[in-house]
C-alpha atoms as one frame of an Amber mdcrd trajectory, in Angstrom:
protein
   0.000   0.000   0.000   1.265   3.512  -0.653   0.413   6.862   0.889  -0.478
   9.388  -1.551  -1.526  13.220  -1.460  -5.137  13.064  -1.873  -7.053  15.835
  -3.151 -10.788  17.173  -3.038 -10.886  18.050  -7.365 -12.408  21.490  -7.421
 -12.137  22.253 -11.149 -11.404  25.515 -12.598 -14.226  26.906 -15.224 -12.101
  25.539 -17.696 -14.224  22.259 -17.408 -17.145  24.036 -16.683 -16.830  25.594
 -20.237 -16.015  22.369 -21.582 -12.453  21.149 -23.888 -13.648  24.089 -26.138
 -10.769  25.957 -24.325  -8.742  23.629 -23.745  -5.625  25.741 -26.043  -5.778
  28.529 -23.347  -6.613  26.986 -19.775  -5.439  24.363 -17.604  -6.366  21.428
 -15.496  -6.743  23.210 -11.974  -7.646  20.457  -8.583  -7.557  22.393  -5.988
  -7.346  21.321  -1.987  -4.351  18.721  -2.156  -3.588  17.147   1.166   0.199
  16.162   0.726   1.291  12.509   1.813   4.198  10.694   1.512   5.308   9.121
  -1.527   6.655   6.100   0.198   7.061   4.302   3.761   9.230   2.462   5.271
   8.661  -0.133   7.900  11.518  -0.976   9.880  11.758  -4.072  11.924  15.070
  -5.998  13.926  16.511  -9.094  12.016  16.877 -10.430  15.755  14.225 -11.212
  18.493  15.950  -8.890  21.427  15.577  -6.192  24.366  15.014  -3.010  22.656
  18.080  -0.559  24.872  17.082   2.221  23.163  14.820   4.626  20.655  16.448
   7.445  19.357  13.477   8.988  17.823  10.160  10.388  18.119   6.878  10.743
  15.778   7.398  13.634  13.469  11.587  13.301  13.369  13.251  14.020  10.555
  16.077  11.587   9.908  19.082  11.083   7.625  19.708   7.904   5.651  22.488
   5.712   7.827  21.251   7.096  10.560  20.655   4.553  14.181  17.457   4.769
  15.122  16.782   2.231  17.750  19.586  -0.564  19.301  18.844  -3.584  20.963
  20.505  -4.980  23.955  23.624  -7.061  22.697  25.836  -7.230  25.919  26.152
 -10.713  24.672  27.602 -10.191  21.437  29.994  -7.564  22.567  31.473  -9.974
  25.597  31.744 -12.902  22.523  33.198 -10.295  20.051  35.928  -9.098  22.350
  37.327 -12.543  23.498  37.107 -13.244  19.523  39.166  -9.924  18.607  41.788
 -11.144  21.183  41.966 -14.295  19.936  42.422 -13.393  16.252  44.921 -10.304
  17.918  47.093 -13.349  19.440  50.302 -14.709  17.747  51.790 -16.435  20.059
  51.157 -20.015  18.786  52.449 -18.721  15.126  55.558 -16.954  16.641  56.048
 -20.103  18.524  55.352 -22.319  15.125  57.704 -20.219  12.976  60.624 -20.517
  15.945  60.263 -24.067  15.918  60.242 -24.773  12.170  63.220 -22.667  12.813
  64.953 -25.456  14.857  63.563 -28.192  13.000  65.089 -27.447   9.942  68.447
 -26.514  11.243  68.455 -29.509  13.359  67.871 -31.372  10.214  70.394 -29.659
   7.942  73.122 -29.933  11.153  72.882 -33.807  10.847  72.949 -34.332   6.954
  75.792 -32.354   6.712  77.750 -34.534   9.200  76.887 -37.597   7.059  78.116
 -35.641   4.304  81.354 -35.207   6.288  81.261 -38.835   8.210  79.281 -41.503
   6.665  77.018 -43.080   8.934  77.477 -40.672  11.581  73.621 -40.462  12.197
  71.648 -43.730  10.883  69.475 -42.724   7.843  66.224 -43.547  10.001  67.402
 -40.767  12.092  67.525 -38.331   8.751  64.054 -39.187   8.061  62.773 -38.667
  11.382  64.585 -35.416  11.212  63.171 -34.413   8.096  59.669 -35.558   9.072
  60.283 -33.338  12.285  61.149 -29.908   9.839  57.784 -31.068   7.417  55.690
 -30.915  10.508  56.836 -27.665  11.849  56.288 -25.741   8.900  52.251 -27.854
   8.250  52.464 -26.211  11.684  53.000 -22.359  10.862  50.013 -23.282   8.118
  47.639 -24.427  11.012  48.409 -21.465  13.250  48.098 -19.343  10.582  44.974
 -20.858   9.525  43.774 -20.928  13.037  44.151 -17.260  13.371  42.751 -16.452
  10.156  39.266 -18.712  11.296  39.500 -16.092  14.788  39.602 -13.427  12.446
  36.657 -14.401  10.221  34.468 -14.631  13.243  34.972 -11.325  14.295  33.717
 -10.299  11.402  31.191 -12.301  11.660  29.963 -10.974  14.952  30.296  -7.683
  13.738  27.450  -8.186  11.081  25.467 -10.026  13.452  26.217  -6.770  16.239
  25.065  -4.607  13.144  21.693  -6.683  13.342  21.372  -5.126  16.863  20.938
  -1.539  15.293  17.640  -0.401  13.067  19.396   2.516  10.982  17.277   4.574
   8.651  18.008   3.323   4.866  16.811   6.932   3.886  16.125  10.486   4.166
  12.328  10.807   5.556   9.929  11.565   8.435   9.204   8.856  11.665   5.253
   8.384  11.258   5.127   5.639  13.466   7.364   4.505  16.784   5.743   0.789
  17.949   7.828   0.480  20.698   9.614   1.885  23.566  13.134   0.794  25.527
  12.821  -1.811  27.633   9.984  -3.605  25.528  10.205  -7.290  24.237  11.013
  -6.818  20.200  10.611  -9.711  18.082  12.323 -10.400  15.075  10.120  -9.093
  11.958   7.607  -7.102  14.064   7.054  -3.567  12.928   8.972  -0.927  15.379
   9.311   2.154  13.527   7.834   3.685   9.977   9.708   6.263   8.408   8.075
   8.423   5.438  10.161   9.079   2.524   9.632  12.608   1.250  12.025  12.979
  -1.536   8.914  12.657  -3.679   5.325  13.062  -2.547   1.941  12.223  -4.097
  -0.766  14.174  -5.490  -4.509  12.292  -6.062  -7.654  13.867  -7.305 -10.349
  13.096  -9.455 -11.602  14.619 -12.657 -14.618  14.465 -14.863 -14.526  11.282
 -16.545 -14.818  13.289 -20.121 -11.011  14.806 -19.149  -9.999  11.197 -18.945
  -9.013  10.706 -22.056  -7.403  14.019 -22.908  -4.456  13.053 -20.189  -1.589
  10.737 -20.348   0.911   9.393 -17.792   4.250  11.214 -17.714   2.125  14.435
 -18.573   3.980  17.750 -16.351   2.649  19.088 -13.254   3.022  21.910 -11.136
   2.286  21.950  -7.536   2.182  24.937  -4.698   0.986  25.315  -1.359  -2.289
  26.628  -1.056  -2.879  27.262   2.763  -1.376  29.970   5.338   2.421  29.748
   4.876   3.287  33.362   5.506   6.755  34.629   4.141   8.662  31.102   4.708
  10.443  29.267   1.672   7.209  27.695   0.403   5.561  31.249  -0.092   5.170
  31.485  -4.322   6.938  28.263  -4.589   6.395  26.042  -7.307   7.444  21.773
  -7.576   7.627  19.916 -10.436   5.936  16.556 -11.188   4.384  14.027 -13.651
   1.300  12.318 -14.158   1.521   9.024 -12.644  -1.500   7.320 -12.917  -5.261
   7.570 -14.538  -7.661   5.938 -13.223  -9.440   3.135 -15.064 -12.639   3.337
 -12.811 -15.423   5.808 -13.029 -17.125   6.883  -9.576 -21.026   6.197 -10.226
 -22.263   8.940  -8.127 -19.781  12.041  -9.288 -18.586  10.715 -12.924 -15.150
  11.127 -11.781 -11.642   9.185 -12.327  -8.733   9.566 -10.319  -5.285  11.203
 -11.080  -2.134  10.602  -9.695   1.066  12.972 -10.021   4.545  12.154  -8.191
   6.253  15.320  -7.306   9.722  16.657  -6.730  10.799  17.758  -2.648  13.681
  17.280  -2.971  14.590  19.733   0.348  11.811  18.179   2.254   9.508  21.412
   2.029   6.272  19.336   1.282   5.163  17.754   4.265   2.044  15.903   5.185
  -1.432  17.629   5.704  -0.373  21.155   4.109  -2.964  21.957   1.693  -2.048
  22.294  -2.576  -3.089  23.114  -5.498  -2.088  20.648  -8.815  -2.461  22.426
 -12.063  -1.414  19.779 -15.157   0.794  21.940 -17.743  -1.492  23.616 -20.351
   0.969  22.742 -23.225   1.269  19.086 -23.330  -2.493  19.022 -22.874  -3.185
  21.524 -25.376  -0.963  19.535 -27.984  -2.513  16.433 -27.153  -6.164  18.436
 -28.376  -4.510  19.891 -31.382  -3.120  16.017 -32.224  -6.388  14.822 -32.372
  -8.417  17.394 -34.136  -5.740  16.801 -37.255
């Protein structure tokens, strides 16, 4: 389901006076009520203790931001043994040192054969040898070892990450579900953030006008209602058409229109009153296509 601005249509006398004058007017729908274009439920990927909510109904919040954090002593206590573990290199200081030995131990007594035959009993060579093999399989195990430590700190990290709900956009908190110290299950909805990059604009129109629009048709938008000298005084946003209806009301012979627009700086929020007017050129085209 998404939110839309829905709007009362109050059509200029251009429709009263029919498409007649269609060249010089434009589709006017007057009483917008802005809503967001999209929302956002966020919910925790783990079943936890919320610790705590960092924001309120009506914030505004940046994408990346941390919104709410769940207890996770737990994972912290596990994560910092881990990050000493994977830290430690004693066992492959130790590993190297003794591969160190190994091999000169080994070297030590096939040189003295070379020098004295039969000084040390070729069974003792191979032993030797073995000895040198095994210390250096045993740098590759400590090094392996450490590298396993290493890959489960990182993999407590993600899973510490799933102990934070951070924003995955710019928007506005609608809806906080829970507070700290509450029971949140994994999945279950905790906070609903409005995106207002883009916001909707719905109203209905005679079905006759139906026909004369098209998706992807320009809008303009502006504030209607008591905004006094502030940025959204005289301001105009852009949009398109994004949907005509297919349905005709019974009762009013209406259809319903749809137009995305632009806020880009987050002027447009929810409940301010509007006023969509669809571009008199592309419409006016559209009539002059048809009459040819």
């Amino acid at each position: 389901m998404r939110p839309h601005i829905v709007c009362s249509a109050v059509l200029a006398t251009y429709f009263v006076g029919a498409i007649a004058s269609a060249e010089g007017g434009s589709l006017v729908i007057d009483r917008c009520r802005i809503e967001p274009w999209r929302t956002t439920t966020l919910s925790s990927a783990v079943n936890g203790v919320l610790q705590t909510i960092d924001v309120e109904e009506g914030d505004t919040v940046q994408a990346g931001s941390v919104l709410a954090r769940l207890d996770a002593k737990a994972v912290r206590a596990s994560l910092t043994y881990l990050a000493k573990q994977a830290e430690n290199d004693i066992d492959l200081r130790f590993a190297r040192k003794a591969a160190e030995l190994a091999e000169a131990e080994y070297l030590a007594a096939r040189e003295l054969n070379k020098e004295f035959a039969g000084a040390r009993p070729e069974f003792d060579l191979k032993k030797l040898r073995l000895a040198a093999e095994r210390s250096i399989l045993q740098i590759e195990q400590a090094e392996h070892a450490r590298h396993l430590a290493q890959l489960r700190v990182r993999e407590l990290e993600l899973t510490l990450a799933d102990y934070s709900i951070v924003a995955p956009r710019r928007g506005l908190v609608t809806k906080v579900e829970n507070r700290a110290g509450e029971f949140a299950r994994s999945g279950n909805a905790i906070i609903e953030i409005a995106e207002l990059d883009r916001v909707e604009v719905t109203g209905d129109v005679p079905a006759a006008v139906r026909y004369r629009l098209a998706v992807g048709t320009p809008v303009r938008f502006t504030v209607t209602g008591d905004v006094g000298d502030g940025p959204l005084r005289n301001r105009v946003f852009a949009g398109t058409l994004s949907l005509i209806g297919s349905r005709v009301e019974p009762v009013s012979q209406t259809v319903t229109i749809r137009a995305v627009v632009d806020n880009a700086d987050g002027l447009l929020l929810p409940g301010l009153d509007g006023r969509m007017i669809v571009d008199e050129q592309p419409f006016a085209n559209r009539r002059a296509a048809r009459r040819r």
